[in-house]
Every structure is written in C-alpha cells, then in structure tokens.
Amino acid sequence: MFKKVQFIGTAICTTPANLNSIEGTSDDGYYAGLPKDDEDLAARVNLIKDSIQQAVSSPETDLSKETLKIFVLPEFFMRGALGAYYHAFPYYSEVILTGQFKQALRELNESGIEIGRDYLFILGTILSSNDKIDYTKEPDLSLYQTGDHLLDLYYRLHPDAKLNSAIDGIEGGISGVGISKLLKVLDYKGISESVDLVQNTSQEDSDDAYVDVLKKTLDYCDEHASLEIGNRCLVICGSDLLSGETNILSNSAYEPVIVQKKYKSKEDFILNDKNNSQVTSEEKYLQTTTRYPDLDTSKGETKKNPADGLAIFEYDGLRIGVDICLDHSRQRLVNHLYKNPDDYVDIQIVTSCGMSVRANAVIAKEGGIVFNCDGEYELKDEKAGVDGNCCHTSLQKVVQKIHVRDNAVKENAVLSDAYALAEKIPCFAPENLPLYRFKDYQIHIYEAVEVG
C-alpha cells in the first residue's frame, strides 16, 4: 500500500467555445475540436502525454514508488466537434482512447520516463454514442426544433440580449421588456391592457420566468430524447493492468475502470447548432435531443467489474470514489452510504465542469482526501476558497467525516482549508489544434499527503 498520495490536475477550460450562458441554466456556443473523431482523440491524448512529461520533470513531483501519483483531468476533456464521438459500435471511442493512451505511456517509458503502478490516471470524461444523428425524423426533429425555439425566444425578448448573440438575423432583444411580462401576455393572463410592458420590469423577474420555462422544457426533452450519450470517466494505471482481490483493475488493456455519469446537467450540451459550423457543418448532439443511459445503483456503488459504470473501486488497498460533476451535488455517493453504512472511501475525486466540492456530498473517511478538477473557469479566474468555489483544482482533507442516518445527512463532512499549490506550470495547446475554448492551460501539482 502507498504511504502518500500526490495529486496533479490539468486546469483547462472544457466548456463550449464562443460560450454564451443562457440564464446560467443552458448554453449556446459550439464544440471545439477537430472534424475527424480519431484525429481529435489522438490530438487530445498527445496533449495529455505532454502534460505528464512536464509534470514528471518537475522537482515538485514525488517520484518515490511509495507515493501514488494521481493525474486528474476535468469533465468533457474528450468530446469532439459533434458534442460526442460517434461510432457504430457501443463505446468504441473508449477502446480507441485506451489504446492510444497506453501507447503514449509506452512511449514515455521508452524515452526514459518510468510510468509504473505508482501512477493512476483519471482521464476526465469522454462522450460517445452509437446513435447516429438524424434530425429529419421524429421525435428528434421536434426536440431539435425545441432548442431553436428556446434560443429564439431568449434572443428576441430578453432585454440584455446583445448584437453579437444574434441568431438568424435577430439583432438583440427588445430593450427594457422583461420576459416574465411578455410570457404572461402570450399566455393571456396576468397583464391588463393598461399596463405598460416597458415600465417597472424587473430583471430578476425576467430571469426567473425564462429559467422556469427553460428547465421545464429541458426536463421534457430529457424524458423523450432518443440519442443516448455515454459520459464516462476512464481510470487507467501506469503499468500493466493487474487484477486481484484488492484491485478491481482488469488485466486487459482494453478494460480500464469506467465510471458512468448518472445525472445529466442542463449545461452538458449546447441548445442548437445554428452558429456551430466553425468546425464542421454536420449535425451536432444537442441538449434537447440527448440523454444518458440508465444506471442501476440500487445496491450501491462498489464495482463488480471494470465496465459496470459504478463509482467506487479499490487500487492497491486504497478505496477510491469518483464523482462526475452533477452526480456530486446530487449526492450520488452519499446514496451509496445510505445503503452501505460506514463504507467510507479513502479518496474521493470530483471531475467536473462547473462543480465545487460540497461538504454534504463528501464520503471520504476522517483523514481521507477529496480532490476536484474543474473545467468551467478561465485561467484568469484565480478565486479560491476553502470549499473550492471557482477553483480549477482543489485539494482538501476530511477533518470530520459525514454522518448519515435514515437516508439523510445528519452532519456534513468538515473539510480542511484548501491546500496551496506546490507548482503551477503554464502550458499552451498547439496553435493549429482548436481542441478547447482557450489555448492556455496549466498543470497544478500539489504536495504529497498522507492518507489517514
């Protein structure tokens, strides 16, 4: 068993490019990436390889075999220009990714950089589907048009709509007219003819009204969408994948540990692709047309096999739980604790794009570790708090573990102050590869810590 654990996070923005957040609930923009999926995956794996090489070369990285180095990437690190990679065979993109990544590790070893069992890689998430997009057929056509209508309403009626957010010739909103009042007019209630729509309009009322419509509409779309997307985290160790009683990792190079995201956020995909032809003119996977596959967690989250999608596994005596963004705030792992009392983990990892560590969702034991790597923020956003708010990465220890009883949290976990970075390495993606929203990213190296 390892004596210490060291976290190395990649701070990179994985949100859509040209992003415009629609009332903080959904997104408009386009998916950065390369037109050909295989080339896109290979380019992202090369970026990971370069990051590993730079991190291992740092004097702050503890190269001792007794220290487990855990590299963590954010959610949506691999999604491609369509919003998800498409292959006719289920999750074939993951097979390609695993093969490419293992080859990258072999090349690092051949170059003299020894990557062994003291390295564990949490590869953010990869989005893939074997459902081909066809927006000429129902129900996909209607759901696709729903996204158009939502954005059309927003840009036509919102008082803050800007010229640079125009869609189909719409050049900004009707200044001063709140959506809340206009929606009431459309619904024939709540407004008398004598009311001046332009006067006394509250921006807060406007936002609340549109958010309510947006949420209800997207809930409906989630229930009826037919395009199934896997949003899954691959966990791969740095040498031959060995299996054993205390190690769920498989002996096959094509079977990494896989954690499947359960809850789909309303910000996981863009609403439509009217302005999304910068990379490819092909139809995209959209918020209104996609859903995540069902995942049975009724018996808890302890993995029975590497590909079952569950979130808790063991690695050389360490019990590790992985949360993917919204799964964390919805307390997916806490639900495991309800079914399996006292089954705390040594390490909890949150890979996300818009999520901070929540004290009511941490199931690491006292003395355990929680680490968050988030892809939502630009590098210029340097805010950091004890709970990791608006951080690119955040490392904390559990001072007091969470207490649950009768399927409820009685006491939240108590967390230490966030650890300071040991080193921040500035990096840039190749200029000719539009893989992410911004070219610049960072490697965050933390000091090695003991697992209590």
CSV table of C-alpha atoms in Angstrom, one decimal:
chain,number,residue,atom,x,y,z
A,1,MET,CA,0.0,0.0,0.0
A,2,PHE,CA,1.2,3.5,-0.8
A,3,LYS,CA,2.3,5.8,2.1
A,4,LYS,CA,1.4,9.0,0.4
A,5,VAL,CA,-0.7,10.3,-2.5
A,6,GLN,CA,0.1,13.2,-4.7
A,7,PHE,CA,-2.5,15.0,-6.9
A,8,ILE,CA,-1.7,16.5,-10.3
A,9,GLY,CA,-4.5,18.3,-12.0
A,10,THR,CA,-4.9,19.7,-15.5
A,11,ALA,CA,-6.5,23.2,-15.3
A,12,ILE,CA,-8.1,23.6,-18.7
A,13,CYS,CA,-11.4,25.1,-19.9
A,14,THR,CA,-13.6,22.4,-21.4
A,15,THR,CA,-16.8,24.4,-21.9
A,16,PRO,CA,-18.1,25.0,-25.5
A,17,ALA,CA,-16.3,27.7,-27.4
A,18,ASN,CA,-17.9,31.1,-28.1
A,19,LEU,CA,-19.9,30.3,-24.9
A,20,ASN,CA,-23.0,32.3,-24.0
A,21,SER,CA,-24.7,31.1,-20.9
A,22,ILE,CA,-28.4,31.3,-21.1
A,23,GLU,CA,-29.6,32.4,-17.7
A,24,GLY,CA,-26.9,30.2,-16.1
A,25,THR,CA,-29.1,27.2,-17.0
A,26,SER,CA,-28.1,26.1,-20.5
A,27,ASP,CA,-25.5,27.1,-23.1
A,28,ASP,CA,-25.2,28.5,-26.6
A,29,GLY,CA,-21.9,28.1,-28.5
A,30,TYR,CA,-20.0,25.4,-30.4
A,31,TYR,CA,-18.0,22.4,-29.6
A,32,ALA,CA,-14.3,22.9,-30.2
A,33,GLY,CA,-12.4,20.1,-31.7
A,34,LEU,CA,-11.2,18.5,-35.0
A,35,PRO,CA,-13.6,17.4,-37.7
A,36,LYS,CA,-12.4,13.7,-37.6
A,37,ASP,CA,-13.0,11.9,-34.4
A,38,ASP,CA,-10.0,9.6,-34.5
A,39,GLU,CA,-7.6,12.6,-35.1
A,40,ASP,CA,-9.4,14.6,-32.4
A,41,LEU,CA,-8.8,11.8,-29.9
A,42,ALA,CA,-5.2,11.4,-30.9
A,43,ALA,CA,-4.5,15.1,-30.5
A,44,ARG,CA,-6.0,15.2,-27.0
A,45,VAL,CA,-4.0,12.1,-25.9
A,46,ASN,CA,-0.9,13.8,-27.2
A,47,LEU,CA,-1.7,16.8,-25.0
A,48,ILE,CA,-2.1,14.5,-22.0
A,49,LYS,CA,1.2,12.9,-22.8
A,50,ASP,CA,3.0,16.3,-23.0
A,51,SER,CA,1.4,17.3,-19.6
A,52,ILE,CA,2.6,14.0,-18.0
A,53,GLN,CA,6.1,14.6,-19.3
A,54,GLN,CA,6.2,18.2,-17.9
A,55,ALA,CA,4.7,17.1,-14.6
A,56,VAL,CA,7.1,14.2,-14.1
A,57,SER,CA,10.0,16.5,-14.9
A,58,SER,CA,9.1,18.9,-12.2
A,59,PRO,CA,11.2,18.8,-9.0
A,60,GLU,CA,7.9,19.1,-7.0
A,61,THR,CA,6.7,15.7,-8.2
A,62,ASP,CA,7.4,12.9,-5.7
A,63,LEU,CA,8.9,10.1,-7.8
A,64,SER,CA,9.1,7.6,-4.9
A,65,LYS,CA,7.4,4.3,-5.6
A,66,GLU,CA,5.7,4.6,-2.2
A,67,THR,CA,3.8,7.7,-3.4
A,68,LEU,CA,0.8,7.2,-5.7
A,69,LYS,CA,0.7,10.0,-8.3
A,70,ILE,CA,-2.9,10.6,-9.4
A,71,PHE,CA,-3.4,12.7,-12.5
A,72,VAL,CA,-6.9,14.2,-12.9
A,73,LEU,CA,-8.5,15.8,-16.0
A,74,PRO,CA,-11.8,17.7,-16.0
A,75,GLU,CA,-15.1,16.6,-17.3
A,76,PHE,CA,-15.6,16.9,-21.1
A,77,PHE,CA,-11.9,16.7,-21.8
A,78,MET,CA,-12.8,14.4,-24.7
A,79,ARG,CA,-16.0,15.1,-26.6
A,80,GLY,CA,-15.2,16.0,-30.3
A,81,ALA,CA,-16.7,18.6,-32.6
A,82,LEU,CA,-20.2,16.9,-32.6
A,83,GLY,CA,-20.5,17.1,-28.8
A,84,ALA,CA,-19.8,13.3,-28.6
A,85,TYR,CA,-17.8,10.9,-30.7
A,86,TYR,CA,-19.9,8.7,-33.0
A,87,HIS,CA,-19.1,5.1,-33.8
A,88,ALA,CA,-21.5,2.3,-34.9
A,89,PHE,CA,-20.2,0.1,-32.1
A,90,PRO,CA,-21.1,0.9,-28.5
A,91,TYR,CA,-18.2,2.8,-26.7
A,92,TYR,CA,-15.8,2.0,-29.5
A,93,SER,CA,-14.3,5.5,-28.9
A,94,GLU,CA,-13.2,4.3,-25.5
A,95,VAL,CA,-11.4,1.4,-27.0
A,96,ILE,CA,-9.6,3.8,-29.3
A,97,LEU,CA,-8.8,6.2,-26.4
A,98,THR,CA,-7.5,3.4,-24.2
A,99,GLY,CA,-5.3,2.0,-27.0
A,100,GLN,CA,-3.9,5.5,-27.8
A,101,PHE,CA,-3.3,6.3,-24.2
A,102,LYS,CA,-1.5,3.0,-23.4
A,103,GLN,CA,0.7,3.6,-26.4
A,104,ALA,CA,1.5,7.1,-25.1
A,105,LEU,CA,2.6,5.6,-21.7
A,106,ARG,CA,4.8,3.0,-23.5
A,107,GLU,CA,6.4,5.9,-25.5
A,108,LEU,CA,7.1,7.7,-22.2
A,109,ASN,CA,8.7,4.7,-20.7
A,110,GLU,CA,10.8,4.1,-23.8
A,111,SER,CA,12.0,7.7,-23.6
A,112,GLY,CA,13.3,7.1,-20.0
A,113,ILE,CA,10.3,8.4,-18.1
A,114,GLU,CA,9.2,5.5,-15.9
A,115,ILE,CA,5.4,5.4,-15.6
A,116,GLY,CA,4.6,2.4,-13.4
A,117,ARG,CA,1.9,1.3,-10.9
A,118,ASP,CA,2.6,4.3,-8.8
A,119,TYR,CA,0.6,6.4,-11.4
A,120,LEU,CA,-3.1,6.5,-11.7
A,121,PHE,CA,-4.8,8.5,-14.4
A,122,ILE,CA,-8.4,9.9,-14.1
A,123,LEU,CA,-9.0,10.8,-17.7
A,124,GLY,CA,-11.8,13.4,-17.2
A,125,THR,CA,-14.7,12.2,-19.3
A,126,ILE,CA,-15.2,11.0,-22.8
A,127,LEU,CA,-18.6,11.4,-24.5
A,128,SER,CA,-19.5,8.9,-27.1
A,129,SER,CA,-22.6,7.5,-28.8
A,130,ASN,CA,-23.6,4.7,-31.3
A,131,ASP,CA,-26.8,6.6,-32.1
A,132,LYS,CA,-26.5,8.3,-35.4
A,133,ILE,CA,-28.0,11.8,-35.6
A,134,ASP,CA,-31.0,12.2,-37.9
A,135,TYR,CA,-33.0,15.3,-37.4
A,136,THR,CA,-35.3,14.6,-40.3
A,137,LYS,CA,-37.2,12.0,-38.2
A,138,GLU,CA,-39.5,12.3,-35.1
A,139,PRO,CA,-39.1,12.7,-32.2
A,140,ASP,CA,-35.6,14.0,-32.9
A,141,LEU,CA,-36.9,16.7,-35.3
A,142,SER,CA,-39.3,18.2,-32.8
A,143,LEU,CA,-36.8,18.1,-30.0
A,144,TYR,CA,-34.2,19.7,-32.2
A,145,GLN,CA,-36.6,22.5,-33.1
A,146,THR,CA,-37.3,23.0,-29.4
A,147,GLY,CA,-33.8,24.2,-28.8
A,148,ASP,CA,-34.2,26.6,-31.7
A,149,HIS,CA,-37.4,28.0,-30.2
A,150,LEU,CA,-35.8,28.4,-26.7
A,151,LEU,CA,-32.9,30.4,-28.1
A,152,ASP,CA,-35.2,32.3,-30.5
A,153,LEU,CA,-37.4,33.4,-27.6
A,154,TYR,CA,-34.4,34.3,-25.5
A,155,TYR,CA,-32.6,36.5,-28.1
A,156,ARG,CA,-35.9,38.2,-29.2
A,157,LEU,CA,-37.3,39.0,-25.8
A,158,HIS,CA,-34.5,39.3,-23.3
A,159,PRO,CA,-33.7,43.0,-22.5
A,160,ASP,CA,-30.0,42.2,-22.2
A,161,ALA,CA,-29.7,40.2,-25.5
A,162,LYS,CA,-26.6,41.5,-27.4
A,163,LEU,CA,-25.9,42.1,-31.0
A,164,ASN,CA,-23.1,39.5,-31.0
A,165,SER,CA,-25.6,36.9,-29.9
A,166,ALA,CA,-27.8,37.3,-33.0
A,167,ILE,CA,-29.4,34.2,-34.5
A,168,ASP,CA,-30.9,34.2,-38.0
A,169,GLY,CA,-30.7,37.9,-38.2
A,170,ILE,CA,-32.1,38.7,-34.8
A,171,GLU,CA,-30.1,41.7,-33.6
A,172,GLY,CA,-30.6,41.9,-29.9
A,173,GLY,CA,-33.6,42.0,-27.6
A,174,ILE,CA,-36.4,44.5,-27.0
A,175,SER,CA,-34.7,46.9,-24.6
A,176,GLY,CA,-36.5,47.1,-21.3
A,177,VAL,CA,-39.1,44.5,-21.9
A,178,GLY,CA,-38.9,41.6,-19.4
A,179,ILE,CA,-39.5,38.1,-20.5
A,180,SER,CA,-41.8,37.5,-17.5
A,181,LYS,CA,-44.3,40.0,-18.7
A,182,LEU,CA,-44.1,39.0,-22.3
A,183,LEU,CA,-44.7,35.4,-21.4
A,184,LYS,CA,-47.8,36.4,-19.4
A,185,VAL,CA,-49.1,38.2,-22.4
A,186,LEU,CA,-48.5,35.2,-24.6
A,187,ASP,CA,-50.3,33.1,-22.0
A,188,TYR,CA,-53.3,35.5,-21.9
A,189,LYS,CA,-53.1,36.1,-18.2
A,190,GLY,CA,-51.7,38.3,-15.5
A,191,ILE,CA,-51.4,41.5,-17.6
A,192,SER,CA,-54.1,44.1,-18.2
A,193,GLU,CA,-54.2,46.3,-21.3
A,194,SER,CA,-53.4,49.3,-19.2
A,195,VAL,CA,-50.0,48.0,-18.1
A,196,ASP,CA,-47.0,49.5,-19.9
A,197,LEU,CA,-44.8,46.5,-20.6
A,198,VAL,CA,-41.7,48.6,-20.8
A,199,GLN,CA,-42.1,50.1,-17.4
A,200,ASN,CA,-41.3,48.6,-14.0
A,201,THR,CA,-39.7,45.5,-15.4
A,202,SER,CA,-37.6,43.6,-13.0
A,203,GLN,CA,-34.5,41.8,-14.5
A,204,GLU,CA,-34.9,39.2,-11.7
A,205,ASP,CA,-38.5,38.5,-12.7
A,206,SER,CA,-37.4,38.2,-16.3
A,207,ASP,CA,-34.7,35.7,-15.5
A,208,ASP,CA,-36.8,33.7,-13.2
A,209,ALA,CA,-39.6,33.4,-15.7
A,210,TYR,CA,-37.3,32.3,-18.5
A,211,VAL,CA,-35.4,29.9,-16.3
A,212,ASP,CA,-38.6,28.2,-15.3
A,213,VAL,CA,-39.7,27.8,-18.9
A,214,LEU,CA,-36.2,26.5,-19.8
A,215,LYS,CA,-36.0,24.0,-17.0
A,216,LYS,CA,-39.4,22.5,-17.6
A,217,THR,CA,-38.9,22.3,-21.3
A,218,LEU,CA,-35.5,20.6,-20.9
A,219,ASP,CA,-36.9,18.2,-18.4
A,220,TYR,CA,-39.5,17.2,-21.0
A,221,CYS,CA,-36.8,16.8,-23.6
A,222,ASP,CA,-34.7,14.6,-21.3
A,223,GLU,CA,-37.7,12.3,-20.9
A,224,HIS,CA,-38.3,11.9,-24.6
A,225,ALA,CA,-34.8,12.2,-26.2
A,226,SER,CA,-33.7,9.1,-28.2
A,227,LEU,CA,-30.0,9.8,-28.8
A,228,GLU,CA,-28.1,8.0,-26.0
A,229,ILE,CA,-24.8,9.5,-25.0
A,230,GLY,CA,-22.2,7.9,-22.7
A,231,ASN,CA,-20.5,10.5,-20.5
A,232,ARG,CA,-17.9,8.3,-18.8
A,233,CYS,CA,-14.6,8.6,-16.9
A,234,LEU,CA,-11.8,6.2,-17.7
A,235,VAL,CA,-9.4,5.3,-15.0
A,236,ILE,CA,-6.1,3.7,-16.1
A,237,CYS,CA,-3.0,2.8,-14.1
A,238,GLY,CA,0.5,3.4,-15.4
A,239,SER,CA,1.7,-0.2,-16.0
A,240,ASP,CA,0.1,-3.5,-16.9
A,241,LEU,CA,-3.4,-3.6,-15.6
A,242,LEU,CA,-3.5,-6.3,-12.9
A,243,SER,CA,-6.4,-7.9,-11.2
A,244,GLY,CA,-6.7,-9.2,-7.7
A,245,GLU,CA,-8.8,-9.3,-4.6
A,246,THR,CA,-8.0,-5.8,-3.6
A,247,ASN,CA,-7.7,-4.4,-7.1
A,248,ILE,CA,-10.7,-4.1,-9.5
A,249,LEU,CA,-8.5,-3.0,-12.4
A,250,SER,CA,-8.6,-5.5,-15.2
A,251,ASN,CA,-5.7,-7.4,-16.9
A,252,SER,CA,-6.9,-6.3,-20.3
A,253,ALA,CA,-5.5,-3.2,-21.9
A,254,TYR,CA,-9.0,-2.5,-23.3
A,255,GLU,CA,-10.8,-2.6,-20.0
A,256,PRO,CA,-10.0,0.4,-17.8
A,257,VAL,CA,-12.1,1.1,-14.8
A,258,ILE,CA,-15.1,3.1,-16.1
A,259,VAL,CA,-17.4,5.4,-14.1
A,260,GLN,CA,-20.5,6.5,-15.9
A,261,LYS,CA,-22.2,9.8,-15.2
A,262,LYS,CA,-25.7,9.3,-13.9
A,263,TYR,CA,-27.3,12.7,-13.9
A,264,LYS,CA,-27.4,14.9,-17.0
A,265,SER,CA,-27.0,18.6,-16.3
A,266,LYS,CA,-28.9,21.2,-18.3
A,267,GLU,CA,-25.5,22.6,-19.3
A,268,ASP,CA,-23.9,19.4,-20.6
A,269,PHE,CA,-24.7,20.2,-24.3
A,270,ILE,CA,-25.4,23.3,-26.4
A,271,LEU,CA,-29.0,24.1,-27.2
A,272,ASN,CA,-28.6,24.2,-31.0
A,273,ASP,CA,-26.0,24.4,-33.8
A,274,LYS,CA,-27.2,27.4,-35.9
A,275,ASN,CA,-23.9,29.1,-35.1
A,276,ASN,CA,-21.9,25.9,-34.8
A,277,SER,CA,-20.4,25.4,-38.2
A,278,GLN,CA,-16.9,26.7,-37.4
A,279,VAL,CA,-15.5,23.2,-37.1
A,280,THR,CA,-17.9,21.0,-39.2
A,281,SER,CA,-21.3,21.5,-40.8
A,282,GLU,CA,-22.5,18.1,-39.6
A,283,GLU,CA,-25.4,18.0,-37.2
A,284,LYS,CA,-24.5,18.0,-33.5
A,285,TYR,CA,-25.6,16.3,-30.4
A,286,LEU,CA,-27.7,18.8,-28.6
A,287,GLN,CA,-29.1,19.4,-25.1
A,288,THR,CA,-32.7,18.8,-26.2
A,289,THR,CA,-32.1,15.6,-28.2
A,290,THR,CA,-29.8,13.6,-25.9
A,291,ARG,CA,-30.0,11.5,-22.7
A,292,TYR,CA,-27.7,9.4,-20.6
A,293,PRO,CA,-28.2,5.7,-20.3
A,294,ASP,CA,-29.9,4.2,-17.2
A,295,LEU,CA,-27.5,3.1,-14.4
A,296,ASP,CA,-28.6,0.7,-11.7
A,297,THR,CA,-27.1,1.9,-8.4
A,298,SER,CA,-29.8,0.3,-6.2
A,299,LYS,CA,-27.3,-1.9,-4.4
A,300,GLY,CA,-24.6,0.7,-4.0
A,301,GLU,CA,-21.6,1.9,-6.0
A,302,THR,CA,-18.9,-0.8,-5.3
A,303,LYS,CA,-17.8,-2.0,-8.7
A,304,LYS,CA,-18.4,-5.7,-9.6
A,305,ASN,CA,-16.5,-5.4,-12.9
A,306,PRO,CA,-14.4,-2.6,-14.5
A,307,ALA,CA,-17.0,-1.5,-17.1
A,308,ASP,CA,-20.2,-1.6,-15.0
A,309,GLY,CA,-20.2,2.2,-14.6
A,310,LEU,CA,-20.3,2.2,-10.8
A,311,ALA,CA,-18.2,4.7,-9.0
A,312,ILE,CA,-16.2,3.0,-6.2
A,313,PHE,CA,-13.2,0.7,-6.7
A,314,GLU,CA,-10.0,-0.3,-4.9
A,315,TYR,CA,-6.5,0.2,-6.0
A,316,ASP,CA,-3.6,-1.4,-4.1
A,317,GLY,CA,-5.5,-1.2,-0.8
A,318,LEU,CA,-6.9,2.3,-1.3
A,319,ARG,CA,-10.7,2.7,-1.7
A,320,ILE,CA,-11.4,5.4,-4.3
A,321,GLY,CA,-14.7,7.0,-5.2
A,322,VAL,CA,-15.2,9.1,-8.4
A,323,ASP,CA,-17.9,11.7,-8.8
A,324,ILE,CA,-18.7,13.3,-12.2
A,325,CYS,CA,-20.0,16.9,-11.8
A,326,LEU,CA,-23.7,16.9,-11.1
A,327,ASP,CA,-23.5,13.5,-9.6
A,328,HIS,CA,-21.6,15.1,-6.7
A,329,SER,CA,-24.1,17.8,-5.8
A,330,ARG,CA,-26.9,15.2,-6.2
A,331,GLN,CA,-25.1,13.1,-3.6
A,332,ARG,CA,-24.7,10.0,-5.6
A,333,LEU,CA,-22.0,8.6,-3.3
A,334,VAL,CA,-23.9,9.6,-0.2
A,335,ASN,CA,-26.7,7.4,-1.5
A,336,HIS,CA,-24.2,4.6,-1.5
A,337,LEU,CA,-23.6,5.3,2.1
A,338,TYR,CA,-27.3,5.1,2.9
A,339,LYS,CA,-27.3,1.5,1.5
A,340,ASN,CA,-23.9,0.6,2.9
A,341,PRO,CA,-23.4,2.3,6.3
A,342,ASP,CA,-19.8,3.1,7.3
A,343,ASP,CA,-18.5,2.2,3.8
A,344,TYR,CA,-16.4,5.4,3.5
A,345,VAL,CA,-13.6,5.8,0.9
A,346,ASP,CA,-10.0,6.8,1.4
A,347,ILE,CA,-10.0,9.2,-1.6
A,348,GLN,CA,-12.9,11.0,-3.4
A,349,ILE,CA,-12.3,12.6,-6.7
A,350,VAL,CA,-14.6,15.0,-8.4
A,351,THR,CA,-14.0,15.5,-12.1
A,352,SER,CA,-16.3,18.3,-13.3
A,353,CYS,CA,-17.2,21.3,-15.5
A,354,GLY,CA,-19.0,23.7,-13.2
A,355,MET,CA,-18.9,22.0,-9.8
A,356,SER,CA,-17.1,22.6,-6.5
A,357,VAL,CA,-16.7,20.3,-3.5
A,358,ARG,CA,-19.8,20.1,-1.4
A,359,ALA,CA,-19.4,19.2,2.3
A,360,ASN,CA,-22.7,17.4,2.2
A,361,ALA,CA,-21.6,15.1,-0.6
A,362,VAL,CA,-18.1,14.0,0.6
A,363,ILE,CA,-17.9,10.4,1.8
A,364,ALA,CA,-14.2,10.2,2.4
A,365,LYS,CA,-13.2,9.0,5.9
A,366,GLU,CA,-11.6,11.1,8.5
A,367,GLY,CA,-8.1,11.8,7.3
A,368,GLY,CA,-9.2,11.0,3.8
A,369,ILE,CA,-8.8,13.2,0.8
A,370,VAL,CA,-11.1,14.9,-1.6
A,371,PHE,CA,-9.8,16.4,-4.9
A,372,ASN,CA,-11.7,18.4,-7.5
A,373,CYS,CA,-10.6,19.2,-11.0
A,374,ASP,CA,-13.0,21.5,-12.8
A,375,GLY,CA,-13.1,22.7,-16.5
A,376,GLU,CA,-15.5,25.6,-16.3
A,377,TYR,CA,-13.4,28.5,-15.5
A,378,GLU,CA,-10.9,30.6,-17.5
A,379,LEU,CA,-7.4,30.7,-16.2
A,380,LYS,CA,-7.8,34.4,-15.3
A,381,ASP,CA,-10.3,33.4,-12.7
A,382,GLU,CA,-8.0,32.9,-9.7
A,383,LYS,CA,-10.6,32.7,-7.0
A,384,ALA,CA,-10.2,30.0,-4.4
A,385,GLY,CA,-12.0,29.2,-1.2
A,386,VAL,CA,-12.0,26.5,1.5
A,387,ASP,CA,-14.7,24.7,-0.4
A,388,GLY,CA,-13.0,25.1,-3.7
A,389,ASN,CA,-15.5,27.6,-5.2
A,390,CYS,CA,-14.5,28.8,-8.7
A,391,CYS,CA,-11.3,26.8,-8.5
A,392,HIS,CA,-9.6,24.9,-11.3
A,393,THR,CA,-8.4,22.4,-8.8
A,394,SER,CA,-8.9,21.9,-5.1
A,395,LEU,CA,-7.3,19.6,-2.6
A,396,GLN,CA,-8.6,19.1,0.9
A,397,LYS,CA,-8.5,16.7,3.8
A,398,VAL,CA,-11.5,15.4,5.8
A,399,VAL,CA,-11.3,16.6,9.4
A,400,GLN,CA,-14.6,15.1,10.4
A,401,LYS,CA,-16.5,12.5,8.2
A,402,ILE,CA,-20.1,12.9,7.1
A,403,HIS,CA,-22.7,11.3,9.3
A,404,VAL,CA,-25.9,9.8,7.8
A,405,ARG,CA,-28.9,8.1,9.3
A,406,ASP,CA,-32.3,7.1,8.0
A,407,ASN,CA,-31.4,8.1,4.4
A,408,ALA,CA,-30.5,11.6,5.4
A,409,VAL,CA,-27.3,13.6,6.1
A,410,LYS,CA,-27.3,14.5,9.8
A,411,GLU,CA,-23.9,16.2,9.8
A,412,ASN,CA,-21.9,17.4,6.8
A,413,ALA,CA,-18.3,16.5,6.4
A,414,VAL,CA,-15.8,19.0,7.9
A,415,LEU,CA,-13.0,19.8,5.5
A,416,SER,CA,-9.6,21.4,6.0
A,417,ASP,CA,-8.5,24.6,4.3
A,418,ALA,CA,-7.6,24.1,0.7
A,419,TYR,CA,-4.0,23.1,0.2
A,420,ALA,CA,-1.7,25.5,-1.6
A,421,LEU,CA,-0.2,24.6,-4.9
A,422,ALA,CA,3.3,23.3,-4.9
A,423,GLU,CA,3.8,24.4,-8.5
A,424,LYS,CA,1.7,25.8,-11.4
A,425,ILE,CA,3.1,25.0,-14.8
A,426,PRO,CA,1.8,27.2,-17.7
A,427,CYS,CA,1.1,25.4,-21.0
A,428,PHE,CA,-0.3,26.1,-24.4
A,429,ALA,CA,-2.2,23.8,-26.8
A,430,PRO,CA,-0.7,23.7,-30.3
A,431,GLU,CA,-1.8,26.8,-32.2
A,432,ASN,CA,-3.1,24.7,-35.2
A,433,LEU,CA,-5.3,22.5,-33.0
A,434,PRO,CA,-8.6,24.1,-31.9
A,435,LEU,CA,-9.3,21.5,-29.3
A,436,TYR,CA,-10.5,23.7,-26.5
A,437,ARG,CA,-12.1,27.1,-25.9
A,438,PHE,CA,-8.8,28.6,-25.0
A,439,LYS,CA,-5.2,27.8,-25.9
A,440,ASP,CA,-3.7,28.3,-22.5
A,441,TYR,CA,-3.9,25.8,-19.7
A,442,GLN,CA,-2.0,24.8,-16.5
A,443,ILE,CA,-0.6,21.8,-14.7
A,444,HIS,CA,-1.3,22.0,-11.0
A,445,ILE,CA,1.0,20.0,-8.8
A,446,TYR,CA,0.2,19.6,-5.1
A,447,GLU,CA,2.4,18.3,-2.3
A,448,ALA,CA,2.3,14.6,-1.5
A,449,VAL,CA,0.0,14.0,1.5
A,450,GLU,CA,-0.6,11.0,3.8
A,451,VAL,CA,-3.9,9.2,3.7
A,452,GLY,CA,-5.0,8.9,7.3
